Structures are given as structure tokens and as C-alpha cells.
PDB file of C-alpha atoms and ligand atoms in Angstrom:
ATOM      1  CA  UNK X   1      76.915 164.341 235.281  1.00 58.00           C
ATOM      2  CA  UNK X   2      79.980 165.131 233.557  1.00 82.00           C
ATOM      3  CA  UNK X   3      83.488 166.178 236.041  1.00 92.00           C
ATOM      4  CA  UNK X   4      84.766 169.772 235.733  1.00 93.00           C
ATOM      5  CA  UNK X   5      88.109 170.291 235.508  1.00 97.00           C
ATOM      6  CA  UNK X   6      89.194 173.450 237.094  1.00 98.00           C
ATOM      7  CA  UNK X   7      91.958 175.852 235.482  1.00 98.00           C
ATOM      8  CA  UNK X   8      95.139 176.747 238.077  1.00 97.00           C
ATOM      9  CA  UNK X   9      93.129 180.371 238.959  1.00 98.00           C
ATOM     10  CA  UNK X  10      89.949 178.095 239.934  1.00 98.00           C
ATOM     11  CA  UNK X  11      92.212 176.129 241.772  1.00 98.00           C
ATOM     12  CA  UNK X  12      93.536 179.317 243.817  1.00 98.00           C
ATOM     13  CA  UNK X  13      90.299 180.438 244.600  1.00 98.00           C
ATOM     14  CA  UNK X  14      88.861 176.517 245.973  1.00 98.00           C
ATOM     15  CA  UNK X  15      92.352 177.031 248.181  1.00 98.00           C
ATOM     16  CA  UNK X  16      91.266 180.711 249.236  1.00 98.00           C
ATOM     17  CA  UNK X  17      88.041 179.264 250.638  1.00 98.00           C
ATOM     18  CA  UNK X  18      89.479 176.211 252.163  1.00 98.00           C
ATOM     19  CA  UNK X  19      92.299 178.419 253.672  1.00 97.00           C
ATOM     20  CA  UNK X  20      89.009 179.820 255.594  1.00 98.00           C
ATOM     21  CA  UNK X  21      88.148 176.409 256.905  1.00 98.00           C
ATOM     22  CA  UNK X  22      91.725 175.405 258.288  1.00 97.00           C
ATOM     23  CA  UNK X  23      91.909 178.702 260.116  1.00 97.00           C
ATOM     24  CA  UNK X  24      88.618 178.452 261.485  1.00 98.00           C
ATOM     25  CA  UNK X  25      89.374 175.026 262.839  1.00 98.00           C
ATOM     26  CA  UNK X  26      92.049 176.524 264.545  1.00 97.00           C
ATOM     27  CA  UNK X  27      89.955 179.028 265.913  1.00 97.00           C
ATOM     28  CA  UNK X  28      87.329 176.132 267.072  1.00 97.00           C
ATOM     29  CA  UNK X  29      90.240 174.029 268.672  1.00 97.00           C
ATOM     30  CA  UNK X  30      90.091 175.869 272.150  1.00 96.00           C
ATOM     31  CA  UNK X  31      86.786 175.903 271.904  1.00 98.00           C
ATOM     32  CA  UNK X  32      85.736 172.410 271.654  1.00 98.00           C
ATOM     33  CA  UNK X  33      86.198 171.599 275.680  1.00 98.00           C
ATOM     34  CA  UNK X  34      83.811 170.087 278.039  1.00 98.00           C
ATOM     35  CA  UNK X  35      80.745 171.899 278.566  1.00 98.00           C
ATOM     36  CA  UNK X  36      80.570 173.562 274.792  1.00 98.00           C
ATOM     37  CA  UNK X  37      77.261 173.182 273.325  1.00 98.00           C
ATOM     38  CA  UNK X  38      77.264 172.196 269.523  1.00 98.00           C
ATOM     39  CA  UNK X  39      75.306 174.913 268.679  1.00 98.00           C
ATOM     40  CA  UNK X  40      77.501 177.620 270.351  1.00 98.00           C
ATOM     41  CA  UNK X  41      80.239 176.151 268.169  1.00 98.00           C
ATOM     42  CA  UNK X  42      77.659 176.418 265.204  1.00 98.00           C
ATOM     43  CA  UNK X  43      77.593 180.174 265.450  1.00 98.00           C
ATOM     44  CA  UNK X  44      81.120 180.600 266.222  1.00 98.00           C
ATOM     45  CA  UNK X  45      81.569 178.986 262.945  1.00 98.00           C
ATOM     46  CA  UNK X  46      79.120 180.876 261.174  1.00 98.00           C
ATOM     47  CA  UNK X  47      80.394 183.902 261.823  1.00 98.00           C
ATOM     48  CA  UNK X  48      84.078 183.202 261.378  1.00 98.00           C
ATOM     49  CA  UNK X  49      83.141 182.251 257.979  1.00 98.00           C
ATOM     50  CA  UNK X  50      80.897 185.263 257.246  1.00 98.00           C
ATOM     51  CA  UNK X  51      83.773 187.899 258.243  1.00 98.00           C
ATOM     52  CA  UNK X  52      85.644 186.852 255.445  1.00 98.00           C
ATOM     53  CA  UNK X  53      84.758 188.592 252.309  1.00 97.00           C
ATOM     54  CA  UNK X  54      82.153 187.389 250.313  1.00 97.00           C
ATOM     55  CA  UNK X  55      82.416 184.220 252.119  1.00 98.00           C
ATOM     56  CA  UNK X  56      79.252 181.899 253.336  1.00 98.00           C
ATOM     57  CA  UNK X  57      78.662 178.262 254.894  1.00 98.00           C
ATOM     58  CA  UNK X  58      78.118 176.272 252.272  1.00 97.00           C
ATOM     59  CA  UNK X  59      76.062 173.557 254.497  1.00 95.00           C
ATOM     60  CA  UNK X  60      73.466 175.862 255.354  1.00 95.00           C
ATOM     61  CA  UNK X  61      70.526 175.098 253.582  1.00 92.00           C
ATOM     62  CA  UNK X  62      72.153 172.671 251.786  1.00 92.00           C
ATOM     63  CA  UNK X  63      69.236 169.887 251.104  1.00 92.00           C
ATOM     64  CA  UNK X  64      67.424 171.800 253.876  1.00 92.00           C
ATOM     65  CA  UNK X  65      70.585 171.173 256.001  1.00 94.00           C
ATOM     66  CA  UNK X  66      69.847 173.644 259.621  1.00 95.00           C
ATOM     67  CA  UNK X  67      73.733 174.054 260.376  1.00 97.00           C
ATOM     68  CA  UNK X  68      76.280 175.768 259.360  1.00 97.00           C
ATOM     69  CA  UNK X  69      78.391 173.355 260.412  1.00 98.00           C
ATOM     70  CA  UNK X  70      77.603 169.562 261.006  1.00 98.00           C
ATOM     71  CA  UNK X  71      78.625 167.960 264.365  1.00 98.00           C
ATOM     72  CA  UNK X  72      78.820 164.622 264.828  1.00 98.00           C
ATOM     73  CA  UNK X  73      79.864 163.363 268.745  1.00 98.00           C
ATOM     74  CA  UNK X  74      80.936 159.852 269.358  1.00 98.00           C
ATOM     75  CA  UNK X  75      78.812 157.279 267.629  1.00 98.00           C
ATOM     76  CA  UNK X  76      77.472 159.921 265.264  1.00 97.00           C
ATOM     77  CA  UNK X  77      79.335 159.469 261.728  1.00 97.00           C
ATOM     78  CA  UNK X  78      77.859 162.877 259.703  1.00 97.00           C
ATOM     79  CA  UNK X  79      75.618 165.387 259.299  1.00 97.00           C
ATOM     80  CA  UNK X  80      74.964 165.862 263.143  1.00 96.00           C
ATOM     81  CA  UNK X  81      72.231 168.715 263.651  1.00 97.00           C
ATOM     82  CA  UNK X  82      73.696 171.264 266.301  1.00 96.00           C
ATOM     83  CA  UNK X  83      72.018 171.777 269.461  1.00 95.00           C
ATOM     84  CA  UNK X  84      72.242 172.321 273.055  1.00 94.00           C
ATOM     85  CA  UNK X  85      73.775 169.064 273.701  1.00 93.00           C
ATOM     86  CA  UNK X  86      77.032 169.644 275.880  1.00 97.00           C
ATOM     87  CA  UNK X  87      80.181 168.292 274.733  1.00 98.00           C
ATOM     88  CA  UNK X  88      81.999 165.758 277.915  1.00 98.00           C
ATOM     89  CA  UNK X  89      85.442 164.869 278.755  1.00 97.00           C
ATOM     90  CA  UNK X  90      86.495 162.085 276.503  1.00 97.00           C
ATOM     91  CA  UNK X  91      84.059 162.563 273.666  1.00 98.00           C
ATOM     92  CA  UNK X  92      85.313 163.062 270.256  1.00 98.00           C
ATOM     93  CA  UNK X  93      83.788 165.696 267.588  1.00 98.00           C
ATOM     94  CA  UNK X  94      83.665 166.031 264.253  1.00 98.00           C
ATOM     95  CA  UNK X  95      83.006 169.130 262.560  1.00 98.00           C
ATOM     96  CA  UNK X  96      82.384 169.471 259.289  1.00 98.00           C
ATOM     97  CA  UNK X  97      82.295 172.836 256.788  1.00 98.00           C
ATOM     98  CA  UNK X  98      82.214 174.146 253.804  1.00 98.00           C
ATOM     99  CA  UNK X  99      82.938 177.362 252.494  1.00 98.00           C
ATOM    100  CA  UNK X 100      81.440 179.233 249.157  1.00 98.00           C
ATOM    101  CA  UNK X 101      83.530 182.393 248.273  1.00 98.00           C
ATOM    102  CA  UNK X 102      83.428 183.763 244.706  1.00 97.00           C
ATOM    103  CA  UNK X 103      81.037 181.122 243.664  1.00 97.00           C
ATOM    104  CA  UNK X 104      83.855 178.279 244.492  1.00 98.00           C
ATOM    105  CA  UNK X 105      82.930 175.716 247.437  1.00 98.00           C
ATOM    106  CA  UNK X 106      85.853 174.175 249.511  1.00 98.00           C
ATOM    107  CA  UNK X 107      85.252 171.312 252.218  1.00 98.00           C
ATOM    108  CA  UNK X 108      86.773 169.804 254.554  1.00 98.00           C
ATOM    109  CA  UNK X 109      86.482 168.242 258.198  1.00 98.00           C
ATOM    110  CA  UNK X 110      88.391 167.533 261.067  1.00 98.00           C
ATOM    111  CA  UNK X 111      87.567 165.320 264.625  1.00 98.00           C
ATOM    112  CA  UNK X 112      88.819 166.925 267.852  1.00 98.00           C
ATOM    113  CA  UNK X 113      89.519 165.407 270.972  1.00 97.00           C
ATOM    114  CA  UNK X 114      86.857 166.816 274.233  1.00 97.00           C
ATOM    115  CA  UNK X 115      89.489 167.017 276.577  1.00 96.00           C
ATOM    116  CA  UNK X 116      91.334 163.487 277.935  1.00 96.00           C
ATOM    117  CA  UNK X 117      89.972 161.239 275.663  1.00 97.00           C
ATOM    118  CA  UNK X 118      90.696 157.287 275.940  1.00 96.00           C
ATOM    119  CA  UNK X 119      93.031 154.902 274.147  1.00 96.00           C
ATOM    120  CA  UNK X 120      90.140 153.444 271.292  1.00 97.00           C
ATOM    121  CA  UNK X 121      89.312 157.378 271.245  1.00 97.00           C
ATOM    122  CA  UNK X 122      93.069 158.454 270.130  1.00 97.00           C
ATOM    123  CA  UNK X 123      93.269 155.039 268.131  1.00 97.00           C
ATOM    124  CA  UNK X 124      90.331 155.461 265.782  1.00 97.00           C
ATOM    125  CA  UNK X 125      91.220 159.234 265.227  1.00 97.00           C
ATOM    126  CA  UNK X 126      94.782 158.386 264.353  1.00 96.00           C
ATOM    127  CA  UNK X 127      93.733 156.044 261.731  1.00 97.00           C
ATOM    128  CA  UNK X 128      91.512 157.706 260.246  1.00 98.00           C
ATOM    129  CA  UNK X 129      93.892 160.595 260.182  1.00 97.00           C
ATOM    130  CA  UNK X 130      96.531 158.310 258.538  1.00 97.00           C
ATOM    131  CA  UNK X 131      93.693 157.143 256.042  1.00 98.00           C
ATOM    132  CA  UNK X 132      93.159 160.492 254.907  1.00 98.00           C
ATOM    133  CA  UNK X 133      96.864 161.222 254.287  1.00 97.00           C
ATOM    134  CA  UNK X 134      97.464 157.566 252.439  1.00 98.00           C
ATOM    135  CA  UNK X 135      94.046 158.618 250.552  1.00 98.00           C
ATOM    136  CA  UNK X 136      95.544 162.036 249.706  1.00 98.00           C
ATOM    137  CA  UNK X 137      98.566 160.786 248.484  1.00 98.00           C
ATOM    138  CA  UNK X 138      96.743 158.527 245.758  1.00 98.00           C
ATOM    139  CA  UNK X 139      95.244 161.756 243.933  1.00 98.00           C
ATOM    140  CA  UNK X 140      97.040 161.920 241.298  1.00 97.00           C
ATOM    141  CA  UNK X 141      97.190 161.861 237.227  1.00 97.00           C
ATOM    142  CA  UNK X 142      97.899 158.583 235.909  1.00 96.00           C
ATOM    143  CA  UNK X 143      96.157 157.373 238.967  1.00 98.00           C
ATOM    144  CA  UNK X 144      91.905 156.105 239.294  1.00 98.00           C
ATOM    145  CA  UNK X 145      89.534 156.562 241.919  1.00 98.00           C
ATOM    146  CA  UNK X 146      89.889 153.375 242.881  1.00 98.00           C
ATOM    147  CA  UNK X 147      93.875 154.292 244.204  1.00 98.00           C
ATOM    148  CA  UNK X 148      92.074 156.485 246.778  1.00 98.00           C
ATOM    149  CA  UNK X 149      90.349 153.914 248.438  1.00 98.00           C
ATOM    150  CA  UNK X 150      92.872 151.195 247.957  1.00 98.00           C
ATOM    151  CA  UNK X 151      94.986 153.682 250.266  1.00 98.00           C
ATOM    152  CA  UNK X 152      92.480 153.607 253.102  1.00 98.00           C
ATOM    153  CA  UNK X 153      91.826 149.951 252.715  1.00 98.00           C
ATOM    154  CA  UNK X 154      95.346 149.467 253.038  1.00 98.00           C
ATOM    155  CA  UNK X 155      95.846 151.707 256.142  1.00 98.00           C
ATOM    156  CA  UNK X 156      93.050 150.509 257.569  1.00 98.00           C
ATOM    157  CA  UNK X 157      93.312 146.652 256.992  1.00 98.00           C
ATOM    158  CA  UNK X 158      95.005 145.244 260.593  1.00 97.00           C
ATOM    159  CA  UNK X 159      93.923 148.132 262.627  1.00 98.00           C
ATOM    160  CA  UNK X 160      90.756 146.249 263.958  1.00 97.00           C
ATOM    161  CA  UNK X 161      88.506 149.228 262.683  1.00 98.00           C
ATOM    162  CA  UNK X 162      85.673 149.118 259.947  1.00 98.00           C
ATOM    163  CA  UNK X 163      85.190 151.281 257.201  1.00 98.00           C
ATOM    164  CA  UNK X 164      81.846 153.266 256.281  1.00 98.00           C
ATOM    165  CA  UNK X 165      81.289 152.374 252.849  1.00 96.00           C
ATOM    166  CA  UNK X 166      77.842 153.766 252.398  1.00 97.00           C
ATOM    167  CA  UNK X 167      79.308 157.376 252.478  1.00 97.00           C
ATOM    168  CA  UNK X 168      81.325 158.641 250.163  1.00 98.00           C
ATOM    169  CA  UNK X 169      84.004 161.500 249.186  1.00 98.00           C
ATOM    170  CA  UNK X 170      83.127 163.576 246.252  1.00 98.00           C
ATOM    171  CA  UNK X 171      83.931 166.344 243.350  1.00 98.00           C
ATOM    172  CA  UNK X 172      84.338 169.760 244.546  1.00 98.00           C
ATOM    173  CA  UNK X 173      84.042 173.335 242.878  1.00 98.00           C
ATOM    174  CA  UNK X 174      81.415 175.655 242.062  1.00 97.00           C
ATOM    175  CA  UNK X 175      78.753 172.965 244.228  1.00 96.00           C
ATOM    176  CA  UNK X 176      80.218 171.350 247.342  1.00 96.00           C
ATOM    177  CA  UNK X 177      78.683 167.826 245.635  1.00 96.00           C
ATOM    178  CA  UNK X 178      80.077 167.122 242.375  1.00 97.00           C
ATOM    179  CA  UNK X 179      81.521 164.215 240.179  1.00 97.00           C
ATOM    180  CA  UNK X 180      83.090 161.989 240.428  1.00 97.00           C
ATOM    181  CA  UNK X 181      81.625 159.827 243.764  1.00 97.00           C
ATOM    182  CA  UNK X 182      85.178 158.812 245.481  1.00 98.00           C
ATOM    183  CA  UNK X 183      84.656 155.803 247.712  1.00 98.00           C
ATOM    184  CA  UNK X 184      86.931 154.883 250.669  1.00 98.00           C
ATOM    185  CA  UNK X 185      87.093 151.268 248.987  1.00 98.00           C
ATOM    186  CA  UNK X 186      88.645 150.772 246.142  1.00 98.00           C
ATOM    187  CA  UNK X 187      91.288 148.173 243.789  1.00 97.00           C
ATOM    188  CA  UNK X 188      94.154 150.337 242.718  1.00 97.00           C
ATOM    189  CA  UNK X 189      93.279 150.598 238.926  1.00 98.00           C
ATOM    190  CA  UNK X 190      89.859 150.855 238.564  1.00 98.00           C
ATOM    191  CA  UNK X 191      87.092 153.478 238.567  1.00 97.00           C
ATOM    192  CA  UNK X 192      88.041 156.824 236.872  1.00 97.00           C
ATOM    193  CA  UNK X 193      90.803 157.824 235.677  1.00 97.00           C
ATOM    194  CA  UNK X 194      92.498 160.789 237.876  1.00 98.00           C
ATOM    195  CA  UNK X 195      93.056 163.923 235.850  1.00 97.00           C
ATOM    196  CA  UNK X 196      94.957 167.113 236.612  1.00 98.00           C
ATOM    197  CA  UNK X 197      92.473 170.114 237.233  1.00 98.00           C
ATOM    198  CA  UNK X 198      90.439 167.156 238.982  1.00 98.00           C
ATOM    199  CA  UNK X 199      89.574 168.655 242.762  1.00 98.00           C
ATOM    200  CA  UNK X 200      88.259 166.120 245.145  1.00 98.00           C
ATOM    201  CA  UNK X 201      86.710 166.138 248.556  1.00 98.00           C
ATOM    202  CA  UNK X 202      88.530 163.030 250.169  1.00 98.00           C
ATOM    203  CA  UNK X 203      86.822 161.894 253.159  1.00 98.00           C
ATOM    204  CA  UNK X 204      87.702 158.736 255.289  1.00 98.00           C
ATOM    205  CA  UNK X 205      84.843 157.848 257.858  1.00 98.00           C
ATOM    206  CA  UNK X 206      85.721 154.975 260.025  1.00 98.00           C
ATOM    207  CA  UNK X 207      83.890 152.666 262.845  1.00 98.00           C
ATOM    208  CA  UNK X 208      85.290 150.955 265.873  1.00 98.00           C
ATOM    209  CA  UNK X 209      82.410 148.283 265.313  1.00 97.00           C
ATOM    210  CA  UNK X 210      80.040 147.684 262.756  1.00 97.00           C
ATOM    211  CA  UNK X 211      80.401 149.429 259.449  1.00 97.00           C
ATOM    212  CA  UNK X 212      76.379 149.668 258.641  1.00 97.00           C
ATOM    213  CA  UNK X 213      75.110 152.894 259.744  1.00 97.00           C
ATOM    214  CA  UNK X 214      71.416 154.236 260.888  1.00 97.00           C
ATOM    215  CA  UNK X 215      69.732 157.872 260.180  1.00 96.00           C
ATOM    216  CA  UNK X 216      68.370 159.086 263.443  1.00 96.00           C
ATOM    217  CA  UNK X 217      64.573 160.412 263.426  1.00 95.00           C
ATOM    218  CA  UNK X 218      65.725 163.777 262.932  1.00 94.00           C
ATOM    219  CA  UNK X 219      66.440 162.642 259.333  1.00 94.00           C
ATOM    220  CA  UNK X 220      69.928 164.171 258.954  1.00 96.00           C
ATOM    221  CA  UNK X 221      72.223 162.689 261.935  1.00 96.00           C
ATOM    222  CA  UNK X 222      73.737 159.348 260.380  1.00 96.00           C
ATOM    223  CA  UNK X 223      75.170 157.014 263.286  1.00 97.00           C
ATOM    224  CA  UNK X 224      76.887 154.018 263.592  1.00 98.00           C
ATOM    225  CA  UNK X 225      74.329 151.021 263.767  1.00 97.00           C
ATOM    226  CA  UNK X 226      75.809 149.553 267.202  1.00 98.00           C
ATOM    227  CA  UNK X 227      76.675 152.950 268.529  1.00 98.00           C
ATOM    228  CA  UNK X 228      80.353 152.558 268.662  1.00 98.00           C
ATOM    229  CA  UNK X 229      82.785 155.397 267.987  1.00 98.00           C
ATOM    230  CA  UNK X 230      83.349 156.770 264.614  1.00 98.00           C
ATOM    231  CA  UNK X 231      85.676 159.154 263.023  1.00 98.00           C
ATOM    232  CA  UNK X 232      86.334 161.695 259.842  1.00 98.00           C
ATOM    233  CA  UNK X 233      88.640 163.707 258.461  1.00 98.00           C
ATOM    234  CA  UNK X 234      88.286 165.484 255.135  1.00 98.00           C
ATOM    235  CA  UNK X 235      90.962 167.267 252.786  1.00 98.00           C
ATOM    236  CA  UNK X 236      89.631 169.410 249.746  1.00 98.00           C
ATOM    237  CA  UNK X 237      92.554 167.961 246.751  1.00 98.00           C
ATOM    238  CA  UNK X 238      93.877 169.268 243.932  1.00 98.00           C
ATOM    239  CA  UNK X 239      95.030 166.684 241.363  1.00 98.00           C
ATOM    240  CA  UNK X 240      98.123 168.039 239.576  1.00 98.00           C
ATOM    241  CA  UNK X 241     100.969 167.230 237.673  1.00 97.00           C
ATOM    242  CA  UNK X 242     103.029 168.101 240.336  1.00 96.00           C
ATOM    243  CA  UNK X 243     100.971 165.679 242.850  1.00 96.00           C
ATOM    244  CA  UNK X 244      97.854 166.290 244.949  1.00 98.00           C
ATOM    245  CA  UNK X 245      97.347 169.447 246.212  1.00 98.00           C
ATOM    246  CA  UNK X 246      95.595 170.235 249.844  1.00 98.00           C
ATOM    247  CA  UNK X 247      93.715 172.770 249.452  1.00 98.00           C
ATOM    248  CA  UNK X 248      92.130 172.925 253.362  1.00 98.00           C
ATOM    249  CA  UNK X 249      95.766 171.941 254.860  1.00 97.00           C
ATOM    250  CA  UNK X 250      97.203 174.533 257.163  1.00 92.00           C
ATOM    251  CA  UNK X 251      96.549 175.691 260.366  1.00 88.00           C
ATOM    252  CA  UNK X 252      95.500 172.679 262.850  1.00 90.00           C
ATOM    253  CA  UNK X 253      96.711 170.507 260.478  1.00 93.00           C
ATOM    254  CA  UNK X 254     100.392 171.535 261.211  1.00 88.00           C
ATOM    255  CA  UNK X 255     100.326 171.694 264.666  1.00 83.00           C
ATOM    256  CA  UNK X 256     102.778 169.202 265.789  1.00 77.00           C
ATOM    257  CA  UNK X 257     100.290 167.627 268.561  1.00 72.00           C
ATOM    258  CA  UNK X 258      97.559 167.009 265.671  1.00 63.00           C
ATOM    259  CA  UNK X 259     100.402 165.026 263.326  1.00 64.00           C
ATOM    260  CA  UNK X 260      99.074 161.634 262.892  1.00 58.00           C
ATOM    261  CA  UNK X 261     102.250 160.647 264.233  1.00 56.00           C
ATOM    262  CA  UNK X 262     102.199 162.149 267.615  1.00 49.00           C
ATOM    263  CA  UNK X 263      99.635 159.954 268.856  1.00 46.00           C
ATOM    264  CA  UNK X 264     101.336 156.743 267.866  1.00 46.00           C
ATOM    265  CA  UNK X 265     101.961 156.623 271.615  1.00 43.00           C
ATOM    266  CA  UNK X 266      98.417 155.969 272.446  1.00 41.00           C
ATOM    267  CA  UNK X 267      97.461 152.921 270.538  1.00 39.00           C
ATOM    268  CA  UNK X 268      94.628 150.645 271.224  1.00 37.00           C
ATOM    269  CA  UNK X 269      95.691 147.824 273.288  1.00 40.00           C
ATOM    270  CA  UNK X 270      92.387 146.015 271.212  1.00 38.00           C
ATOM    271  CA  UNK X 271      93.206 143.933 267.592  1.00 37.00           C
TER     272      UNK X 271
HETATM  273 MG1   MG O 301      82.551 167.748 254.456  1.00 91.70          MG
HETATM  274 MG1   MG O 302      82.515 166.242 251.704  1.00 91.70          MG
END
């Protein structure tokens, strides 16, 4: 499958959908507390996204896909199916959208904190965090693929956490899942060739433990295989001339207490 390069209007119109998603993580932030089931948070995100014009979740249905969001607690990596299960104090939650508006798909995810969560909790999420801003920095002309996941590899190497290499980032635009595949391992150099009009879902997923992963029997929730904690954030990019664009940035993700930075004070005492 060839990669579509989107003009500068495309662009604006990927960014008017993933504008939807950073507000509506915003929106979900207060909401994510002990007690919240997953599927009330489904709904909430539903129809956040549905009072925008024209605007629809692009997950559901996706592949059959029942959400229209996917929420992933703790050990659970992607794809998590919501449901009545309650959110505790010290889990962590990822939640994970896109957004089709105007026939142009934006995606993007974010893990929130359930409460007081604990040290490998806050470490795992501030790596991965600093993973996807190394990652996002890497997207851009003159660049390959392979620069994107040389960043994580490079932010991640010393930390003590593993990487999930069996899932991958990917092209975004008028389908949530197009070329090019963008792993989070890579050599600086190799793989594709970054091009402006390129717009890529960048997507570390890391693993306090193992890095293999499991599918749970409902088919769709992918876990880590010992059960430990895992993590993701995703930024919908722009590759320009004038250096990557983030097209879902805004909202949570400039609220001082969610800068990767302001949880350097609770690192993992762990390697
Ligand atoms: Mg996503
Ligand atoms: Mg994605």
C-alpha cells in the first residue's frame, strides 16, 4: 500500500479532529477517579465526540471493535473492551480514540493516573511520556522511520523498562490505519524515508517486565504476558519542513502537572 501525502488544508482538518481528542481528554481527566466504570467513560467519550459537528469515533466498529474508546488498566497494553469493571486507587488507564470528521481520522492516546498511584506507576508513565516526545521529535524530512524508534530506544535504554515491539505506530488520514508501519525500534537511518505531508500516528507502548504480550479470550484486550504494568501515549504528527507537527497536542497535554517533567520527582527507586 502506497503512503499518502496530505496537502497543508488536509493537514488542518487531521488537526481539527485531533483538537477533538485533546479536549476530550481533558474532559475525561476528572473523570477517571476511583470507582469509574470503563464503560461510563466509554459513553462519556462517545458523546463528547458526537457533539462536535460531523464528528464520529473512529474505533467503533473498527475490525468489529465494541468501543468507542479502548481502555486498557494496568497490565492491559491496548485495545481494552469497556465494561463495568471499576477503576481503583493506584491503577493507571489508558484511553485510546480516534476521531473521523470530514472523512479525515486523527488518533491519539493518553494514560491517566486513578488517583495516588505508586512510584513504578509514575515511573513507567513518565517514560513513556518522554518516549513519545523523543519519538515526536524524530518526524521529520530528511529523517527515516527508523529515527522514530531510535528515539524511544534511546529514552528508554537505562530506565529498566521493556519495549512492546509487536505493536506498532502507523499512517494516519482518511483511515485511522495507514502506511507506513512506524515501529518503536528502530537504527537512525533506516526504514523509510520521512517526507513532508507524511502524518503519523506515533505510539510508544512500554512494559515494566516482559516485553511479549498475550490476547485475552475476549479476542481484542492485548496484555502484558507476566501481567506487569504497561503504558501508552500517542501523538497524531505532521511531518513538515518546519518540523513535526502535533496534531492531538493541547489541552491535557499542557497542563503543567501532566509535563513529563513534573514527575521527575517520583522515580522508581528499581534499575
Ligand atoms: Mg490510538
Ligand atoms: Mg494508533
Amino acid at each position: 500500500m502506497a503512503v499518502h501525502l496530505k496537502s497543508k488544508p488536509e493537514i488542518e482538518a487531521i488537526g481539527r479532529a485531533g483538537a477533538i481528542i485533546a479536549a476530550l481528554f481533558a474532559e475525561l481527566k476528572p473523570r477517571v477517579v476511583p470507582g469509574a466504570t470503563t464503560v461510563q467513560l466509554n459513553r462519556f467519550a462517545d458523546t463528547y465526540v458526537r457533539s462536535h459537528r460531523g464528528a464520529i469515533p473512529a474505533f467503533k466498529g473498527l475490525y468489529g471493535f465494541p468501543g468507542s474508546a479502548c481502555i486498557s488498566i494496568n497490565e492491559e497494553v491496548v485495545h481494552g473492551i469497556p465494561s463495568r469493571r471499576r477503576l481503583k486507587e493506584g491503577d493507571i488507564v489508558s484511553i485510546d480514540v480516534g476521531v473521523k470528521q470530514g472523512g479525515w481520522c486523527a488518533d491519539s492516546a493518553f494514560t491517566f493516573p486513578v488517583g495516588e498511584i505508586g512510584a513504578e506507576a509514575a515511573h513507567i508513565m513518565k517514560v513513556t511520556r518522554d518516549a513519545l516526545r523523543a519519538a515526536v521529535a524524530a518526524a521529520r524530512p530528511g529523517h527515516h522511520v527508523g529515527d522514530i524508534g531510535a528515539a524511544v530506544v534511546g529514552t528508554v535504554r537505562g530506565t529498566g523498562l521493556s519495549i512492546i515491539r509487536d505493536l506498532v505506530g502507523h499512517g494516519v488520514g482518511r483511515a485511522i490505519h495507514e502506511e507506513p508501519q512506524v515501529s518503536n525500534i528502530g537504527r537512525p537511518g533506516f526504514g523509510m524515508p520521512l517526507r513532508e505531508g507524511m502524518v503519523l500516528a506515533i505510539e510508544p507502548m512500554l512494559a515494566m517486565g516482559t516485553e511479549r504480550i498475550a490476547t485475552l479470550e475476549d479476542r481484542w484486550t492485548v496484555i502484558t504476558a507476566d501481567r506487569a504494568l504497561s503504558a501508552h501515549f500517542e501523538h497524531t504528527v505532521a511531518v513538515t519542513t518546519d518540523g513535526p507537527r502535533v496534531l492531538t497536542g493541547g489541552g491535557i497535554w499542557d497542563e503543567p502537572k501532566w509535563r513529563p517533567d513534573a514527575a521527575a520527582g517520583h522515580r522508581c527507586a528499581s534499575p
